[in-house]
mmCIF file of C-alpha atoms in Angstrom:
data_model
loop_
_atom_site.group_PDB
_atom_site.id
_atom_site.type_symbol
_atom_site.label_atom_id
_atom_site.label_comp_id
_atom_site.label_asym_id
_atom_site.label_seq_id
_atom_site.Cartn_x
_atom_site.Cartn_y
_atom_site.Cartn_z
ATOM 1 C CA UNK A 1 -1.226 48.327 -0.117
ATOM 2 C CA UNK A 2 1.649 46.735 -1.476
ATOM 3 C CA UNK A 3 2.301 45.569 -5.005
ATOM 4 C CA UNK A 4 3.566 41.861 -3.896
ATOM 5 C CA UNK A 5 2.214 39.297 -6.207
ATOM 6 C CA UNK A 6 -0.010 36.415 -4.695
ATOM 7 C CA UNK A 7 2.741 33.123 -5.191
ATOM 8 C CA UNK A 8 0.956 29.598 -5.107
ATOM 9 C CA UNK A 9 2.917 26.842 -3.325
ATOM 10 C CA UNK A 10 2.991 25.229 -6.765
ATOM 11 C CA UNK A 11 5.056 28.216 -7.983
ATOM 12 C CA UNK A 12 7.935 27.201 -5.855
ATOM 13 C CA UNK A 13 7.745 23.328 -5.197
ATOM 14 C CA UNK A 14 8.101 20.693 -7.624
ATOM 15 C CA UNK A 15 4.086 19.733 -8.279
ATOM 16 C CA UNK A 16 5.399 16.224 -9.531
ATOM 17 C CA UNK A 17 4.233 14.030 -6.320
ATOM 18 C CA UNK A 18 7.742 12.148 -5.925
ATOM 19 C CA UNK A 19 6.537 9.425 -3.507
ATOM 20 C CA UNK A 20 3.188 8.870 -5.371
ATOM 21 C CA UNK A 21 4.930 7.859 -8.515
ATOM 22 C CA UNK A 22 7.553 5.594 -6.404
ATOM 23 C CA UNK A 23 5.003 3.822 -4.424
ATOM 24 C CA UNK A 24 2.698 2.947 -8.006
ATOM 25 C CA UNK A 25 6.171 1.695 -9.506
ATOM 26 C CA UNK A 26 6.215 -0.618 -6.825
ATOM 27 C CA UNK A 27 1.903 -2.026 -7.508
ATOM 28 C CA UNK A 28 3.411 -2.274 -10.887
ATOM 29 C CA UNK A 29 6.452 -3.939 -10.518
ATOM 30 C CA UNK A 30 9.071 -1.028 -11.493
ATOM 31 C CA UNK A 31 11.377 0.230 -9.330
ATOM 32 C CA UNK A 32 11.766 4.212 -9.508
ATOM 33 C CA UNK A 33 14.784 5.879 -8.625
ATOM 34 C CA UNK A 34 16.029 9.167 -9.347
ATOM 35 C CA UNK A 35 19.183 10.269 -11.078
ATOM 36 C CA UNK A 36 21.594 13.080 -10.494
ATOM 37 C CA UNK A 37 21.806 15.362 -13.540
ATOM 38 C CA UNK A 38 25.379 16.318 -12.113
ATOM 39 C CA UNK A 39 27.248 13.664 -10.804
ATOM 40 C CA UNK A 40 24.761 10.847 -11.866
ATOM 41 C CA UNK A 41 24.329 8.902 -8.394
ATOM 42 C CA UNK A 42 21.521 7.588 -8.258
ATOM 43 C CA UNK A 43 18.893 8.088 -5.312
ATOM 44 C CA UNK A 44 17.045 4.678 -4.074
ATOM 45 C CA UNK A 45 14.723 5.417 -2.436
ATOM 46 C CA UNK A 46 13.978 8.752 -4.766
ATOM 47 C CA UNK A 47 14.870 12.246 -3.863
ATOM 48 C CA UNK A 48 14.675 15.568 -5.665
ATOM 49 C CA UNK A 49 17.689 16.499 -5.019
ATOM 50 C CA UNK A 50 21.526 14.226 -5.046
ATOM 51 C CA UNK A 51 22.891 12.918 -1.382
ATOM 52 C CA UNK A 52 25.762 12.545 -3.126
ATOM 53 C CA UNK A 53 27.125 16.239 -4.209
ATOM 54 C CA UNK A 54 24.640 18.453 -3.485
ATOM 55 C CA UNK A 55 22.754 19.453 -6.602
ATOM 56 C CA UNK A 56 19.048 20.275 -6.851
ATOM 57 C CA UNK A 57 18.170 18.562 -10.261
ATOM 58 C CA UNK A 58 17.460 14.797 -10.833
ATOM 59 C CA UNK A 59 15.706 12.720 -13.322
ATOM 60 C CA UNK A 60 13.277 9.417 -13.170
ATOM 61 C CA UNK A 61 15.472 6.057 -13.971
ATOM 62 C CA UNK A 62 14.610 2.936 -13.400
ATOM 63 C CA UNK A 63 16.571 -0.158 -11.374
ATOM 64 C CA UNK A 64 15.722 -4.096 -12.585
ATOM 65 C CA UNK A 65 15.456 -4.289 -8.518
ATOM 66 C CA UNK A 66 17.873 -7.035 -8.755
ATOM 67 C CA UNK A 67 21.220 -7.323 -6.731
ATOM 68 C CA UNK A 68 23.649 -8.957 -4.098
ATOM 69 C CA UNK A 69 23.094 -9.742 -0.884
ATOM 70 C CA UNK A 70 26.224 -8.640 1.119
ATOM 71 C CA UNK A 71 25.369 -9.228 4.824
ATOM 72 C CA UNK A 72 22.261 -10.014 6.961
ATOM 73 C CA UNK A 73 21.231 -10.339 10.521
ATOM 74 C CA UNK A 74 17.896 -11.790 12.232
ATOM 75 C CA UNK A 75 16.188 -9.404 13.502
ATOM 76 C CA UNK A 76 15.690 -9.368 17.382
ATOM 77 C CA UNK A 77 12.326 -8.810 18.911
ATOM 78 C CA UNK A 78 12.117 -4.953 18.980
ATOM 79 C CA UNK A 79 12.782 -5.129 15.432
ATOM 80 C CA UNK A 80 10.462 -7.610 14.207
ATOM 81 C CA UNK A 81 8.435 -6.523 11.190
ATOM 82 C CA UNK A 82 5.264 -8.230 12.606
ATOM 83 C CA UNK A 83 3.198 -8.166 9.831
ATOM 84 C CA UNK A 84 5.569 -10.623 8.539
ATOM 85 C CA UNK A 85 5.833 -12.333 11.574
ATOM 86 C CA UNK A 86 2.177 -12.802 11.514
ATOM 87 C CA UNK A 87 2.135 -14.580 8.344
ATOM 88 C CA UNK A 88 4.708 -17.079 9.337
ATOM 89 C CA UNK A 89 7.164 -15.903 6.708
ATOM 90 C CA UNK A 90 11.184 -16.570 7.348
ATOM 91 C CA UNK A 91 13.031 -13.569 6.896
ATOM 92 C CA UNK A 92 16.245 -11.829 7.656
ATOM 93 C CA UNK A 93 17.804 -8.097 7.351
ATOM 94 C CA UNK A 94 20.382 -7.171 5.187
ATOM 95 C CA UNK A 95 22.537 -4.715 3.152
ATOM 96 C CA UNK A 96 21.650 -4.739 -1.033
ATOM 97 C CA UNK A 97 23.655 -3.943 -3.511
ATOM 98 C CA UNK A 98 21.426 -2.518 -6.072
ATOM 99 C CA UNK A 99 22.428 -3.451 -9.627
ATOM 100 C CA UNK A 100 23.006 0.178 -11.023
ATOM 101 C CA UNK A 101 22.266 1.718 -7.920
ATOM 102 C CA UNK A 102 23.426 2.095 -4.548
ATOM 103 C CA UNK A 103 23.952 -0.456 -1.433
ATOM 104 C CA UNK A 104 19.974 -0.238 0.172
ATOM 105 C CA UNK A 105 18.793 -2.102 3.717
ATOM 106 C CA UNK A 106 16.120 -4.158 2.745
ATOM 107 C CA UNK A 107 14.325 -6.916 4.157
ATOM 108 C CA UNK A 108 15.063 -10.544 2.626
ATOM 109 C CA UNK A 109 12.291 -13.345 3.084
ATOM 110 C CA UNK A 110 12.775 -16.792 2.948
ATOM 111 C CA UNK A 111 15.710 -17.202 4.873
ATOM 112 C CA UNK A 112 15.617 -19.422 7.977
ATOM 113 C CA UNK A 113 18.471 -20.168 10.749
ATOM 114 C CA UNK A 114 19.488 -23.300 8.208
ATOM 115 C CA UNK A 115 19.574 -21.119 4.510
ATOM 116 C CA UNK A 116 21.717 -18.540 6.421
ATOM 117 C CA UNK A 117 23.926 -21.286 7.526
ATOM 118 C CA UNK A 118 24.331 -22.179 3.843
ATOM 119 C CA UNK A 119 24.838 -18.787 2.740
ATOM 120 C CA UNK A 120 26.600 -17.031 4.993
ATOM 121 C CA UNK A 121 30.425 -17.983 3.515
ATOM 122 C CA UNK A 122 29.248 -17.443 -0.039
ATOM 123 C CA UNK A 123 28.267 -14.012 0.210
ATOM 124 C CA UNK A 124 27.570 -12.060 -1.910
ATOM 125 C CA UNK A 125 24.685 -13.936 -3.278
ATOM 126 C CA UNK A 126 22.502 -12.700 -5.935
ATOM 127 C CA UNK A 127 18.936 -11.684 -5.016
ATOM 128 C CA UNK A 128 15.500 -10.647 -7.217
ATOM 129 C CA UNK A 129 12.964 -8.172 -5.925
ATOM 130 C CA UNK A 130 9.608 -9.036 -4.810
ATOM 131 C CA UNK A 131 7.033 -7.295 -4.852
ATOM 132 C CA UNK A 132 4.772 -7.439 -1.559
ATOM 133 C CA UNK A 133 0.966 -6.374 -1.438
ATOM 134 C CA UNK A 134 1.317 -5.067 2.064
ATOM 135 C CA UNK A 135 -3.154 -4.122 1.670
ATOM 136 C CA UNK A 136 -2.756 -0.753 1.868
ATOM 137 C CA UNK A 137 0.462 -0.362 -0.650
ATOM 138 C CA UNK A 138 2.947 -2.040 -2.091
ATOM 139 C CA UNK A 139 6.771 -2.845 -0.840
ATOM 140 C CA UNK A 140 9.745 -3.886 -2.326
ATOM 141 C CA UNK A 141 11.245 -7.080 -0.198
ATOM 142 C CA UNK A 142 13.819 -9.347 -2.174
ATOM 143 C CA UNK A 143 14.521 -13.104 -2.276
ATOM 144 C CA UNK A 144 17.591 -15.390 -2.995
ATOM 145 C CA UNK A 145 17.811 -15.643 -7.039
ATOM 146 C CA UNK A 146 18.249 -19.360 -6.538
#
């Protein structure tokens, strides 16, 4: 019989539920990210531990969700997000630059083959987050800031 001492999972991991506290942000309108005690990057979507150099601790911060719009493409029809497809809703793909935060792919709605026309030589242009009652959850989508 040995002497090893029973360890719960909870002993070891982080019992903080990362993605739960994200994804409520989101229903409430916040955007969560997570901070690196280290080199202070900060981690959109949130991770426990920094992309950026390596180290294990980080910290809740928040992001106003708000940003620029540096490029976009339509998507093509194996990349179609079809629920919004289903709704009718004019969209386009692109790279964010998150105010505070770092450059995120993120889906853009209300831009048709004629806005993109109109935008596409005055990039960046400034976007606001939306948030989008998907039923089941909450996403974060952005618009122009028009």
């Amino acid at each position: 019989m040995s002497n090893e001492k029973n360890i719960k999972a909870e002993d070891i991991f982080n019992p903080e539920h990362i993605v739960e506290k994200f994804w409520n942000g989101l229903k409430e309108g916040v955007v969560y990210a997570r901070k690196c005690k280290e080199c202070g990057a900060i981690e959109f979507p949130p991770h426990l531990a920094c992309n950026t150099c390596g180290y294990h601790e980080t910290e809740w911060t928040t992001l106003t969700g708000y940003g620029d719009l540096v490029t976009f493409v339509f998507t093509g029809v194996l990349n179609a997000r079809l629920e919004l497809e289903d709704l009718g809703l004019k969209y386009v793909c692109g790279e964010v630059a998150l105010d505070g935060g770092p450059a995120i792919n993120a889906v853009i709605l209300g831009i048709n083959k004629k806005k993109a026309r109109e935008i596409k030589d005055k990039l960046p242009v400034r976007v606001r987050p939306v948030f989008y009652d998907m039923g089941r959850y909450t996403t974060l989508f952005f618009e122009l800031d028009e």
